[in-house]
Tab-separated table of C-alpha atoms and ligand atoms in Angstrom:
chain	number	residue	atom	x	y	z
A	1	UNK	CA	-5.151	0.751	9.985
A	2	UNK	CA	-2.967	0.507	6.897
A	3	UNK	CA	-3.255	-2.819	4.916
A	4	UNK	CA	0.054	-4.107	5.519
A	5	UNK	CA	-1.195	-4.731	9.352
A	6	UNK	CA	-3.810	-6.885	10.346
A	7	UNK	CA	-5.769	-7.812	12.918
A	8	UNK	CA	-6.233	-12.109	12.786
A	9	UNK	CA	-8.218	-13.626	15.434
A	10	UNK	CA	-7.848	-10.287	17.869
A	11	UNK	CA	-3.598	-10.249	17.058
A	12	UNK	CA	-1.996	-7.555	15.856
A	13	UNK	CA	-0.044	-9.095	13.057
A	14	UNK	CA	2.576	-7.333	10.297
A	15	UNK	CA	2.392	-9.129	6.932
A	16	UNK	CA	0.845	-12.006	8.718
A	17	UNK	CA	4.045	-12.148	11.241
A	18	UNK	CA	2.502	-12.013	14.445
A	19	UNK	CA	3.395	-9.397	16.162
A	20	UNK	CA	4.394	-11.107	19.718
A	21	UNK	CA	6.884	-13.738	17.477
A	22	UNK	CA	8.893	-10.464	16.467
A	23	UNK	CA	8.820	-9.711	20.220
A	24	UNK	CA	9.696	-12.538	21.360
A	25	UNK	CA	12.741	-12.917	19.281
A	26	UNK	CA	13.821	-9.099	19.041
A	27	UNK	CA	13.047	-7.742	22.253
A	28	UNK	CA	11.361	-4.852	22.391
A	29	UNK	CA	10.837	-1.517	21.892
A	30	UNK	CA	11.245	-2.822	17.991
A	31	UNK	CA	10.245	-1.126	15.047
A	32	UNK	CA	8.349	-3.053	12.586
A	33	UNK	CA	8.468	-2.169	8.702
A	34	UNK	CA	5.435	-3.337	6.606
A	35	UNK	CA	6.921	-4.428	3.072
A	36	UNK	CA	3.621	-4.758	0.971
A	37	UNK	CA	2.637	-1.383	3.204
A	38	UNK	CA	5.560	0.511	1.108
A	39	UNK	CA	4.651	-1.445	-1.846
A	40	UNK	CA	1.820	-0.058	-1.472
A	41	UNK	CA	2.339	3.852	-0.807
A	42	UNK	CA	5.040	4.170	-3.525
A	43	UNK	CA	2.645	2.706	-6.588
A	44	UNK	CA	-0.070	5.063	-4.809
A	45	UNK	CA	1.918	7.874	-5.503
A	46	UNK	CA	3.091	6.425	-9.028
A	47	UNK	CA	-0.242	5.952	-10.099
A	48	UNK	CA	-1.467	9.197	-9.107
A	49	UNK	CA	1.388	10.762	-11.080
A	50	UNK	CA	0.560	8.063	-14.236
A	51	UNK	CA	-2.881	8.935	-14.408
A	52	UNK	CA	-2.261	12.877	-14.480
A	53	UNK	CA	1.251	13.315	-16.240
A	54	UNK	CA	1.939	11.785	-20.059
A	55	UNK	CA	4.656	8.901	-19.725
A	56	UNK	CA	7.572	10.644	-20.730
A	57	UNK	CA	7.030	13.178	-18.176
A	58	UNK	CA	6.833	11.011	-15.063
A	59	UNK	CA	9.310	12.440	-12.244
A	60	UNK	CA	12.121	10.718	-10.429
A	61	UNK	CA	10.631	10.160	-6.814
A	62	UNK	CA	13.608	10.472	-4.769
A	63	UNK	CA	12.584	9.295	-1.450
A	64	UNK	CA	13.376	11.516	1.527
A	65	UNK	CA	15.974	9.545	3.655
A	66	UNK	CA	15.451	11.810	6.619
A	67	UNK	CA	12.331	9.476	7.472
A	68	UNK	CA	13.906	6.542	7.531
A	69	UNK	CA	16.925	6.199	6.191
A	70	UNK	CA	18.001	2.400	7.705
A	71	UNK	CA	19.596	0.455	4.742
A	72	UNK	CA	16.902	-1.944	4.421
A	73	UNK	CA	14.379	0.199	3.742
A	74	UNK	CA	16.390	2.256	1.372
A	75	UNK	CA	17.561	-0.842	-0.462
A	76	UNK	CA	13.386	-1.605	-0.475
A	77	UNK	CA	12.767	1.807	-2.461
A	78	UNK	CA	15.902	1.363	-4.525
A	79	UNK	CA	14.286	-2.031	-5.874
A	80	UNK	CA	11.171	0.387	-6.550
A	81	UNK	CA	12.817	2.630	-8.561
A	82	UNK	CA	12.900	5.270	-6.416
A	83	UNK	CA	16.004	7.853	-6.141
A	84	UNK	CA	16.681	9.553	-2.908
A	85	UNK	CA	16.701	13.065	-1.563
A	86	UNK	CA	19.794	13.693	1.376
A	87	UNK	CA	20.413	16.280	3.660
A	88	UNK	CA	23.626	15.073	4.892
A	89	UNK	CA	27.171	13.314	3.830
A	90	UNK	CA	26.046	10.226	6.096
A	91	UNK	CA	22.678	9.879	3.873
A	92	UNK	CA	24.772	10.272	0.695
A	93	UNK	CA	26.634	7.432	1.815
A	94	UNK	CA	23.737	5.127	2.937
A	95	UNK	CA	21.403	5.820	-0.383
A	96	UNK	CA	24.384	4.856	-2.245
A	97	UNK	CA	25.133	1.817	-0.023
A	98	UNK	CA	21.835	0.415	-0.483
A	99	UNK	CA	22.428	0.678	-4.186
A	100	UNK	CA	20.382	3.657	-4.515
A	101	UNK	CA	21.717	4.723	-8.274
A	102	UNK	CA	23.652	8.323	-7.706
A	103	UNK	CA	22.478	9.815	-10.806
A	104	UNK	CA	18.773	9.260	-8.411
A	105	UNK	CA	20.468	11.690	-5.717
A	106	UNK	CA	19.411	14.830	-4.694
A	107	UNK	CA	21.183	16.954	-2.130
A	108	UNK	CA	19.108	19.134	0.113
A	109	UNK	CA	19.641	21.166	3.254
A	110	UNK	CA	21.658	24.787	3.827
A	111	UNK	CA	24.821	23.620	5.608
A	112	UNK	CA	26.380	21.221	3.289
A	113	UNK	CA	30.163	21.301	4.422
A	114	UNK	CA	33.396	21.255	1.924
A	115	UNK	CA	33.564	17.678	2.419
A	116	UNK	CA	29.832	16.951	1.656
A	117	UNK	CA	30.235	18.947	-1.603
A	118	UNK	CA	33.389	17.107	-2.592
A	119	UNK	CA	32.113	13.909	-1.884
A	120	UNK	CA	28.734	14.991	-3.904
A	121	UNK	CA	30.830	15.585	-6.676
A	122	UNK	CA	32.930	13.135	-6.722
A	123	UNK	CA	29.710	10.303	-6.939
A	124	UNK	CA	28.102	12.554	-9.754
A	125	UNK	CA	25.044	12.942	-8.088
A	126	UNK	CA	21.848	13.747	-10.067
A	127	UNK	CA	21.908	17.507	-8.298
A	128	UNK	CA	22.788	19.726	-5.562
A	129	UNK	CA	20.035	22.050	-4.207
A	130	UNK	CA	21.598	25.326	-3.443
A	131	UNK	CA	20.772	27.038	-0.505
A	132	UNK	CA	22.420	30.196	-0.372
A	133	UNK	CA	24.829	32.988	-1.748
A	134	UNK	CA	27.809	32.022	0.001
A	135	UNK	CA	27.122	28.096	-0.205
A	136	UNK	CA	26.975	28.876	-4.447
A	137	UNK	CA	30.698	30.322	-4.002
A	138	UNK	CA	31.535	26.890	-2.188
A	139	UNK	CA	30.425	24.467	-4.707
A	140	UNK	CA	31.311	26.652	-7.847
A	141	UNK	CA	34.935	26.763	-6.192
A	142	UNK	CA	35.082	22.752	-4.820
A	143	UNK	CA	33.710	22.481	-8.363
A	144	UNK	CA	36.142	24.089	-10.437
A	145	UNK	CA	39.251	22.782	-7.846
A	146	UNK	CA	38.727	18.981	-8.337
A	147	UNK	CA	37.603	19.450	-12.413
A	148	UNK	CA	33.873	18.284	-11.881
A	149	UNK	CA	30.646	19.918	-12.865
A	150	UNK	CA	28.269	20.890	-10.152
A	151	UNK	CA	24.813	20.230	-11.353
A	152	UNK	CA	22.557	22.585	-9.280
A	153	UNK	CA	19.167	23.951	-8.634
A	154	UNK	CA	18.780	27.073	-6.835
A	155	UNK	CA	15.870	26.825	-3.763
A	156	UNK	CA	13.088	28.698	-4.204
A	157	UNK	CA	11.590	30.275	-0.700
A	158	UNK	CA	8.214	30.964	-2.281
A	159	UNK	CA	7.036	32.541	1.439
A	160	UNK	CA	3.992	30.353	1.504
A	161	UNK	CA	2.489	29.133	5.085
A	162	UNK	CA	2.368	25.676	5.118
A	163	UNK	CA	-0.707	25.778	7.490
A	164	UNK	CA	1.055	22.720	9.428
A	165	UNK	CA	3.111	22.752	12.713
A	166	UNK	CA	5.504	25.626	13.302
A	167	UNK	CA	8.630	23.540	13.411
A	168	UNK	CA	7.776	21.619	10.065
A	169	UNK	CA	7.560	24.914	8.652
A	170	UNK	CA	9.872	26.127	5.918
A	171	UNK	CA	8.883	27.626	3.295
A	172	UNK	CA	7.845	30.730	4.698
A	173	UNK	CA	10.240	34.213	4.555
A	174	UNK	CA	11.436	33.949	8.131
A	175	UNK	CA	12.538	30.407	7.646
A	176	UNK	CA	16.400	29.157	7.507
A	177	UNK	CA	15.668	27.534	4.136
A	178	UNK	CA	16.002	28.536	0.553
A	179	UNK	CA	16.268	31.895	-1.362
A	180	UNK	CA	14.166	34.527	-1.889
A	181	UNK	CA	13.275	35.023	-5.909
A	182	UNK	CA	15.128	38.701	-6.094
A	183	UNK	CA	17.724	37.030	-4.472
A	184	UNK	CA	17.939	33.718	-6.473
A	185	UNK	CA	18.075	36.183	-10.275
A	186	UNK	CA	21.458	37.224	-10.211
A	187	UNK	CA	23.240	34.293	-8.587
A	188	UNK	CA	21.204	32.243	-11.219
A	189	UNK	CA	22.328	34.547	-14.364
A	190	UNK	CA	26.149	34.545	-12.403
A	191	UNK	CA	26.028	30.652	-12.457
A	192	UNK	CA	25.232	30.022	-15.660
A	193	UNK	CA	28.053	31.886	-16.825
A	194	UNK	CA	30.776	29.994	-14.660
A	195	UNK	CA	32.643	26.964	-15.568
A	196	UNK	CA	32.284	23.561	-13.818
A	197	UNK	CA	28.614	24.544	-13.172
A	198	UNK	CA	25.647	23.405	-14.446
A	199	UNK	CA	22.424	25.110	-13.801
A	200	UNK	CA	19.487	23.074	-13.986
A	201	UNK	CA	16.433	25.270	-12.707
A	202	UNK	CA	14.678	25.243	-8.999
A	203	UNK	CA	13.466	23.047	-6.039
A	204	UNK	CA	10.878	24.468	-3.960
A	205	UNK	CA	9.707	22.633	-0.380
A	206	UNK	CA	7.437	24.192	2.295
A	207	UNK	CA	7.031	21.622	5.376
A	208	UNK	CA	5.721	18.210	6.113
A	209	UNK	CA	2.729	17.195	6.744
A	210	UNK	CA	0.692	18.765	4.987
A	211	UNK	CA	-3.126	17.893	5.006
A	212	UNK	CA	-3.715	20.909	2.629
A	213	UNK	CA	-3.346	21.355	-0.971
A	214	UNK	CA	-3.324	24.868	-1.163
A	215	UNK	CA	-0.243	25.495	-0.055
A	216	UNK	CA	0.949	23.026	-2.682
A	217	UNK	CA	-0.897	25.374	-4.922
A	218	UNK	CA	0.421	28.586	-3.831
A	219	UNK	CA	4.296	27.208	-3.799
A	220	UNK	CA	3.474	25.555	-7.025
A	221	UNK	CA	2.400	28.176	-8.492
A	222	UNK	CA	4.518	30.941	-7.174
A	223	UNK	CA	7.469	28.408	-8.451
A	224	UNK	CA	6.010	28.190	-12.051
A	225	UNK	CA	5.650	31.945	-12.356
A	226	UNK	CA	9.212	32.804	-11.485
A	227	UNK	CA	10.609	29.577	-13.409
A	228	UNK	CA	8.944	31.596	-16.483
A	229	UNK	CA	10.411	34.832	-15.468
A	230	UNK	CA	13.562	32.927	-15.773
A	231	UNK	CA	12.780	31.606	-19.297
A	232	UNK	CA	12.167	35.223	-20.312
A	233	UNK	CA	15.013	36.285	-19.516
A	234	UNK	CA	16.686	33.956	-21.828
A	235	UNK	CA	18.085	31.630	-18.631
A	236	UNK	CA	18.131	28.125	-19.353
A	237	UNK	CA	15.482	25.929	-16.850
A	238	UNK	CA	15.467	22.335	-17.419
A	239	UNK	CA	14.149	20.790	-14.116
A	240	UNK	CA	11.962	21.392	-11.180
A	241	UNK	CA	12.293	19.611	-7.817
A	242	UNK	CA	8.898	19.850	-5.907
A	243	UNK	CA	9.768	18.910	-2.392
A	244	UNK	CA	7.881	16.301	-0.414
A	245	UNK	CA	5.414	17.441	2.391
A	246	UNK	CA	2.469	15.057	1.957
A	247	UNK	CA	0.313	14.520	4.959
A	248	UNK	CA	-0.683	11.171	6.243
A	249	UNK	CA	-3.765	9.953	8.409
A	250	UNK	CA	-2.058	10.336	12.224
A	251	UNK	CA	-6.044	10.890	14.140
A	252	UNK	CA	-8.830	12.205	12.129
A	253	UNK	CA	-6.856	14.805	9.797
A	254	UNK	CA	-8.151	14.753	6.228
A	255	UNK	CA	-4.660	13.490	4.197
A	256	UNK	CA	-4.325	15.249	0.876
A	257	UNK	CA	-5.705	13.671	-2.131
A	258	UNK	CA	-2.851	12.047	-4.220
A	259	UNK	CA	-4.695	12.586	-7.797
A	260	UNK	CA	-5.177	16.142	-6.794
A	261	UNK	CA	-1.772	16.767	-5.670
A	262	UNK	CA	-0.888	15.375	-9.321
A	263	UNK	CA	-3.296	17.380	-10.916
A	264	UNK	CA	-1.553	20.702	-9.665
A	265	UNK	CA	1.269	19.435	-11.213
A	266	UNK	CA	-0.136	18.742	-14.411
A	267	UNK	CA	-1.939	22.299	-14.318
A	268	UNK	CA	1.576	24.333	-12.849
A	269	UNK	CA	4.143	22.772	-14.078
A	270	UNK	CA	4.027	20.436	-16.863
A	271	UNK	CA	3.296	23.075	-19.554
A	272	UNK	CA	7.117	24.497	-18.671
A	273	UNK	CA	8.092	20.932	-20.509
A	274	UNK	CA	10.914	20.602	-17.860
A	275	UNK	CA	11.955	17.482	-15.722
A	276	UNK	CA	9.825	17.055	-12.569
A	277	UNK	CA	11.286	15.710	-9.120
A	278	UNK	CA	9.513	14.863	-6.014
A	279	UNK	CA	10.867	14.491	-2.734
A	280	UNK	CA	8.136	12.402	-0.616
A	281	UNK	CA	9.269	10.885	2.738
A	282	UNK	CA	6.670	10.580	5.114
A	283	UNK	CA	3.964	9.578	2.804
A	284	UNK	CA	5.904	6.334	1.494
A	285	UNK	CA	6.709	5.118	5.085
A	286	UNK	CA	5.064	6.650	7.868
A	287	UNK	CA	2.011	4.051	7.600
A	288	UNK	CA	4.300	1.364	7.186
A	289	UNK	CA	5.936	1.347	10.756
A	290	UNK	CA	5.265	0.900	14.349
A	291	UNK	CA	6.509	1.022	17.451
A	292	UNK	CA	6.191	-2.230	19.649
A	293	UNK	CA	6.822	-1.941	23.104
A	294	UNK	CA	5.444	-3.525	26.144
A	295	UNK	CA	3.885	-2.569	29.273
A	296	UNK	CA	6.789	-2.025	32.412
A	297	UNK	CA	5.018	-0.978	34.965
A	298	UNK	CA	0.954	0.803	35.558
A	299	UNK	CA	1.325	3.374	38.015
A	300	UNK	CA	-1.835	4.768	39.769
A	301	UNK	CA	-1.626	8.106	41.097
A	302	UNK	CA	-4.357	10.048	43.495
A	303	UNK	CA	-5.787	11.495	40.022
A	304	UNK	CA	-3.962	9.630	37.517
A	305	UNK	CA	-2.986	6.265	35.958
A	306	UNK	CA	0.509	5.965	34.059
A	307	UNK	CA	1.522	3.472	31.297
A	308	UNK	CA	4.790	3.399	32.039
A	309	UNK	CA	6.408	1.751	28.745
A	310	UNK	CA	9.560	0.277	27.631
A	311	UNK	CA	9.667	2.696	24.571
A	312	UNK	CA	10.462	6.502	25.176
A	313	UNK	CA	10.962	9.819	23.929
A	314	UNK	CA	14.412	8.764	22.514
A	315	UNK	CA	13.251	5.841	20.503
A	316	UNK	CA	10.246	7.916	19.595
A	317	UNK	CA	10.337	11.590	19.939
A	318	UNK	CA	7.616	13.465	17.534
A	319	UNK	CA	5.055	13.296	20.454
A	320	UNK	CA	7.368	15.457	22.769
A	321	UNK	CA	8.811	17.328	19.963
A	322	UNK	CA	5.705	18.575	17.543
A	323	UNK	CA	2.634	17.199	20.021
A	324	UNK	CA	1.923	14.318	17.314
A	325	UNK	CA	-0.660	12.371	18.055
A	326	UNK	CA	0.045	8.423	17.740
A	327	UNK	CA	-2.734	5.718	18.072
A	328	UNK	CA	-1.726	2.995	20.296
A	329	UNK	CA	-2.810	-0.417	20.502
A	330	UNK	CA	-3.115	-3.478	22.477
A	331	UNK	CA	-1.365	-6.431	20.574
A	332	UNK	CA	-4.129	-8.826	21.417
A	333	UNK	CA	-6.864	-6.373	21.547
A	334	UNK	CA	-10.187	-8.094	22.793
A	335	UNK	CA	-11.352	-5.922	25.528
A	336	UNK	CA	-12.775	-3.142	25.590
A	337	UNK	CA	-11.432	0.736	25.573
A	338	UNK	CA	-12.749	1.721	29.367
A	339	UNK	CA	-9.783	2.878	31.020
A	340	UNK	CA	-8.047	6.123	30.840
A	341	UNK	CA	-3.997	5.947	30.815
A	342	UNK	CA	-1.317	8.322	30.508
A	343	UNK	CA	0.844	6.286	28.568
A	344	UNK	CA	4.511	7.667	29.140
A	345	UNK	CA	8.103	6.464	28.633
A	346	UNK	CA	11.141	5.895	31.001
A	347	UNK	CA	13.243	8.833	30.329
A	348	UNK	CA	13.509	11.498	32.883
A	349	UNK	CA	11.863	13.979	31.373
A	350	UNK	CA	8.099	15.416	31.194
A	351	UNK	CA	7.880	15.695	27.831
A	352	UNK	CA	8.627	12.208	27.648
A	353	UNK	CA	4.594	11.227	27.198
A	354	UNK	CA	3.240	9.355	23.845
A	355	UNK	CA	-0.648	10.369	25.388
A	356	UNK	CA	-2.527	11.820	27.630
A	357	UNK	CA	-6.043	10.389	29.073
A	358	UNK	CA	-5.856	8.041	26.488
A	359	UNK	CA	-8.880	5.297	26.250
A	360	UNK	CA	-7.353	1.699	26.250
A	361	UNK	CA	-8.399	-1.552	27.972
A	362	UNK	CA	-7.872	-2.733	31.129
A	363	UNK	CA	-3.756	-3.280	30.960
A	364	UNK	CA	-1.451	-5.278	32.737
A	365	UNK	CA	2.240	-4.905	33.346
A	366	UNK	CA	4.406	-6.875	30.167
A	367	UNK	CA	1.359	-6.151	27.845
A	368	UNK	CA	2.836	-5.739	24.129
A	369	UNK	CA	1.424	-2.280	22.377
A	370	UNK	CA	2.094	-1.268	19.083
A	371	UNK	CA	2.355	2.630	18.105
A	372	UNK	CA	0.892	3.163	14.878
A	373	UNK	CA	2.187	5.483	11.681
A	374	UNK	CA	5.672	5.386	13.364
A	375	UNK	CA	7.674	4.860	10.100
A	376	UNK	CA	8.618	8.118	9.347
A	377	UNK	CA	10.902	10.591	11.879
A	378	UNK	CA	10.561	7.377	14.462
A	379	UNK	CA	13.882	5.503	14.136
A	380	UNK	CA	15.520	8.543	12.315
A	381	UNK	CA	15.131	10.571	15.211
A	382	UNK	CA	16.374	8.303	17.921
A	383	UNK	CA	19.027	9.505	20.226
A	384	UNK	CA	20.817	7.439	22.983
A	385	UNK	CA	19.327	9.748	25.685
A	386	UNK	CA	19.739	8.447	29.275
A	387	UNK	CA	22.235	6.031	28.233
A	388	UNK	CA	19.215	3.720	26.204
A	389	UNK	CA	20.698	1.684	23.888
A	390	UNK	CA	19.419	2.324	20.003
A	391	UNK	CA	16.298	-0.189	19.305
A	392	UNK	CA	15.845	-2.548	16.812
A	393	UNK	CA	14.303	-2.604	13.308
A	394	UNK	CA	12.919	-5.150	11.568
A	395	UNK	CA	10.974	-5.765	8.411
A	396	UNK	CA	7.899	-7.992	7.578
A	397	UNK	CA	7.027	-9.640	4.190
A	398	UNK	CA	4.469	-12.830	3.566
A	399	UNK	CA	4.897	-14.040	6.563
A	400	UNK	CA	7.974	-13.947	7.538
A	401	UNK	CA	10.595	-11.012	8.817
A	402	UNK	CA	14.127	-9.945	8.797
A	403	UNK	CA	15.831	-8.068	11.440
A	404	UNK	CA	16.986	-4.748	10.042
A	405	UNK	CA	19.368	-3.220	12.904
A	406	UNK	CA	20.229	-5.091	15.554
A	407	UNK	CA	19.619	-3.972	19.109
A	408	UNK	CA	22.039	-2.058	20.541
A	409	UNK	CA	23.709	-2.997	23.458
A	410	UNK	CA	25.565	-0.765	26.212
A	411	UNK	CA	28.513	-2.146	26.357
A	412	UNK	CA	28.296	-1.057	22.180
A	413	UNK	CA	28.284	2.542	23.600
A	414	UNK	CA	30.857	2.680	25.964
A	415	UNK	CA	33.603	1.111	23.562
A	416	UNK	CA	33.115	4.725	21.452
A	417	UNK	CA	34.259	6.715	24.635
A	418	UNK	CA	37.921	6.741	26.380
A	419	UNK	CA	38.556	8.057	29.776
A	420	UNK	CA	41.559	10.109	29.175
A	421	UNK	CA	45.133	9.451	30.837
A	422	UNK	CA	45.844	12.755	30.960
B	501	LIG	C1	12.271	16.694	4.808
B	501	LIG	C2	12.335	17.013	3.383
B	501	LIG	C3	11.528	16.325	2.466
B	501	LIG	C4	10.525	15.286	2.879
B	501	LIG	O1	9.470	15.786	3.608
B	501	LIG	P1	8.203	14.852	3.926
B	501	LIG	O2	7.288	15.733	4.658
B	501	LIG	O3	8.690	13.710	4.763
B	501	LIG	O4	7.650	14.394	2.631
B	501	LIG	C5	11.675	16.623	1.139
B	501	LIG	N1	12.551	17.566	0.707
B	501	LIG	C6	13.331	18.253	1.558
B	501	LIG	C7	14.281	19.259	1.031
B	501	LIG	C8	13.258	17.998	2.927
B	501	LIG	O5	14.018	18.695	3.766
């Protein structure tokens, strides 16, 4: 279990908050954000990166908002020193609310819309990662309307298997993201020539969760040798954006080694002398966070016996959408593991199951669990499905804790929607 949650006399506790207290006063299901936990995983990475790279070639981490992008949490990295990565106008907006520093932004992702790239502009983000041919034309244009330079990097699709699950895949030739090298040349050598734009070299990312560092290598690598091809041909290449993708401990999967993942850097890409980015998301918060929830019903069937939980697929949906495995534990664990539960949610839906034949103690109906590693692509993800209000968040830190988001209520829903007089 990651340090920022312990286990005192049998209780699950977050930061020494107790774990039930945070029920008690929040309700549940409730997310729960370790603050010494990120603490934690950001000077991890940082001190990977210090003990490999020279100090004036330390990247900007620019933290993925896509795995948790609640304003707390971003404000928590901003205070870190960490810039963001966004894939959307509504992340732009929240990394700059929580006072994340716009020359820290990176924007990601291959439908970025006229407004999106306006609005980019406009905050003179640190870059915009460009995606495609036609989405180049966009910018340059937007770019040259309003009078601001475009700073962009062109994404690399090095076609490299990320050896993790098929829809965290994207780096490989048959993906939706990025460009291929022969195809990224010309547009680069076009750019450079056109006013309002600034080209400043490539971003490369391949998937999540990786547990590998090959793949690293090979994208790495592939990424280096074109950046050089580049160079040669007398283009100018001033930064490289490495993506995010680092794996974290779920079950038993080996995570990747942080001073290894620095020493490909070092050995790729620092002798091109150019301005390193990384993009990490999961790695600096999916330890930090769980999922509390308690215990509606147990339902014994002729074969089976069902957890039937508060929690669901729509507060939590990587188990029915990528078959993660999550641990789960009892909030006062002092039993032992001897029964075998399907532990599922409420929504009406199959796929709506955290585990199956899952060892846990005897349980009884209003029983408090926690579901572990649930701070990345938990909250994030969460969709209103069946009419299920939007849970809470909240955030731990010596001892004490802060609600985040407040619950959502329904009667918050149904004031967005009219019945029309026609
Ligand atoms: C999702 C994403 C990341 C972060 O991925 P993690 O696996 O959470 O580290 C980084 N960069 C881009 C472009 C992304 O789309």
């Amino acid at each position: 279990m990651a340090a920022g949650f312990q286990t005192i006399d049998q209780i699950l506790h977050a930061d020494g908050v107790a774990l039930a207290r945070i029920a008690d006063t929040c309700g549940t299901p409730c997310y729960v954000y370790s603050s010494s936990q990120l603490d934690q995983n950001v000077e991890g990475l940082k001190s990977a990166m210090r003990r490999a790279l020279p100090a004036s070639d330390q990247p900007l981490i620019a933290f993925a908002c896509k795995a948790n992008s609640n304003l707390g949490i971003l404000h928590h990295m901003a205070g870190l020193g960490l810039g963001a990565d966004v894939v959307s106008g509504g992340e732009m907006i929240r990394a700059q609310a929580a006072g994340i520093d716009p020359a820290r932004i990176i924007f990601s992702g291959v439908g970025k819309t006229d407004e999106d790239i306006e609005q980019a502009l406009r905050a003179h983000i640190a870059q915009i990662n460009i995606e495609s041919a036609p989405e180049l034309e966009r910018v340059t244009a937007i770019a040259q309307h309003i009078g601001i330079t475009a700073r962009i990097a062109f994404r690399l699709n090095p076609d490299v298997d990320a050896q993790t699950h098929a829809k965290i895949t994207t780096g490989k030739e048959d993906n939706k993201f990025g460009l291929a090298a022969q195809d990224i040349a010309p547009l680069y050598r076009h750019a450079v020539q056109r006013r309002f734009v600034d080209v400043l070299g490539l971003s490369v990312h391949i998937g999540s969760q990786l547990t590998s560092l090959e793949p690293f290598r090979e994208a790495f690598s592939k990424t280096a040798a074109f950046a050089r091809q580049l160079v040669a041909d007398g283009l100018p290449l001033r930064s490289l954006d490495l993506g995010g993708g680092l794996g974290i401990v779920y079950d038993r999967e080996q995570a990747p080694c942080l001073d290894g993942y620095a020493s490909l850097i070092r050995e790729l890409i620092l002798p091109l002398g150019v301005k390193i980015i990384l993009e990490p998301g999961r790695l600096l918060v999916g330890n930090a966070g769980l999922l509390l929830t308690r215990v509606t019903y147990i339902k014994k069937t002729s074969t089976r016996q069902y957890l039937v939980l508060d929690a669901g697929m729509n507060d939590l949906v990587r188990p029915a959408l990528y078959d993660a495995w999550h641990e789960i534990r009892p909030v006062v664990d002092n039993a032992t593991n001897n029964e075998l539960y399907d532990v599922v949610g409420p929504v009406c839906e199959t796929g709506d199951t955290f585990a199956r034949d899952r060892a846990l103690p005897p349980l009884q109906a209003g029983t408090l669990l926690a579901i572990m590693n649930a701070g990345a692509y938990g909250f994030s993800m969460s969709s209103r499905y069946n009419a299920r209000p939007l849970p809470a968040e909240v955030m731990t830190r010596n001892g004490h804790f802060r609600v985040i988001r407040q619950r959502e209520n329904v009667r918050d829903i149904l004031k967005e929607e009219t019945i029309p007089a026609w």
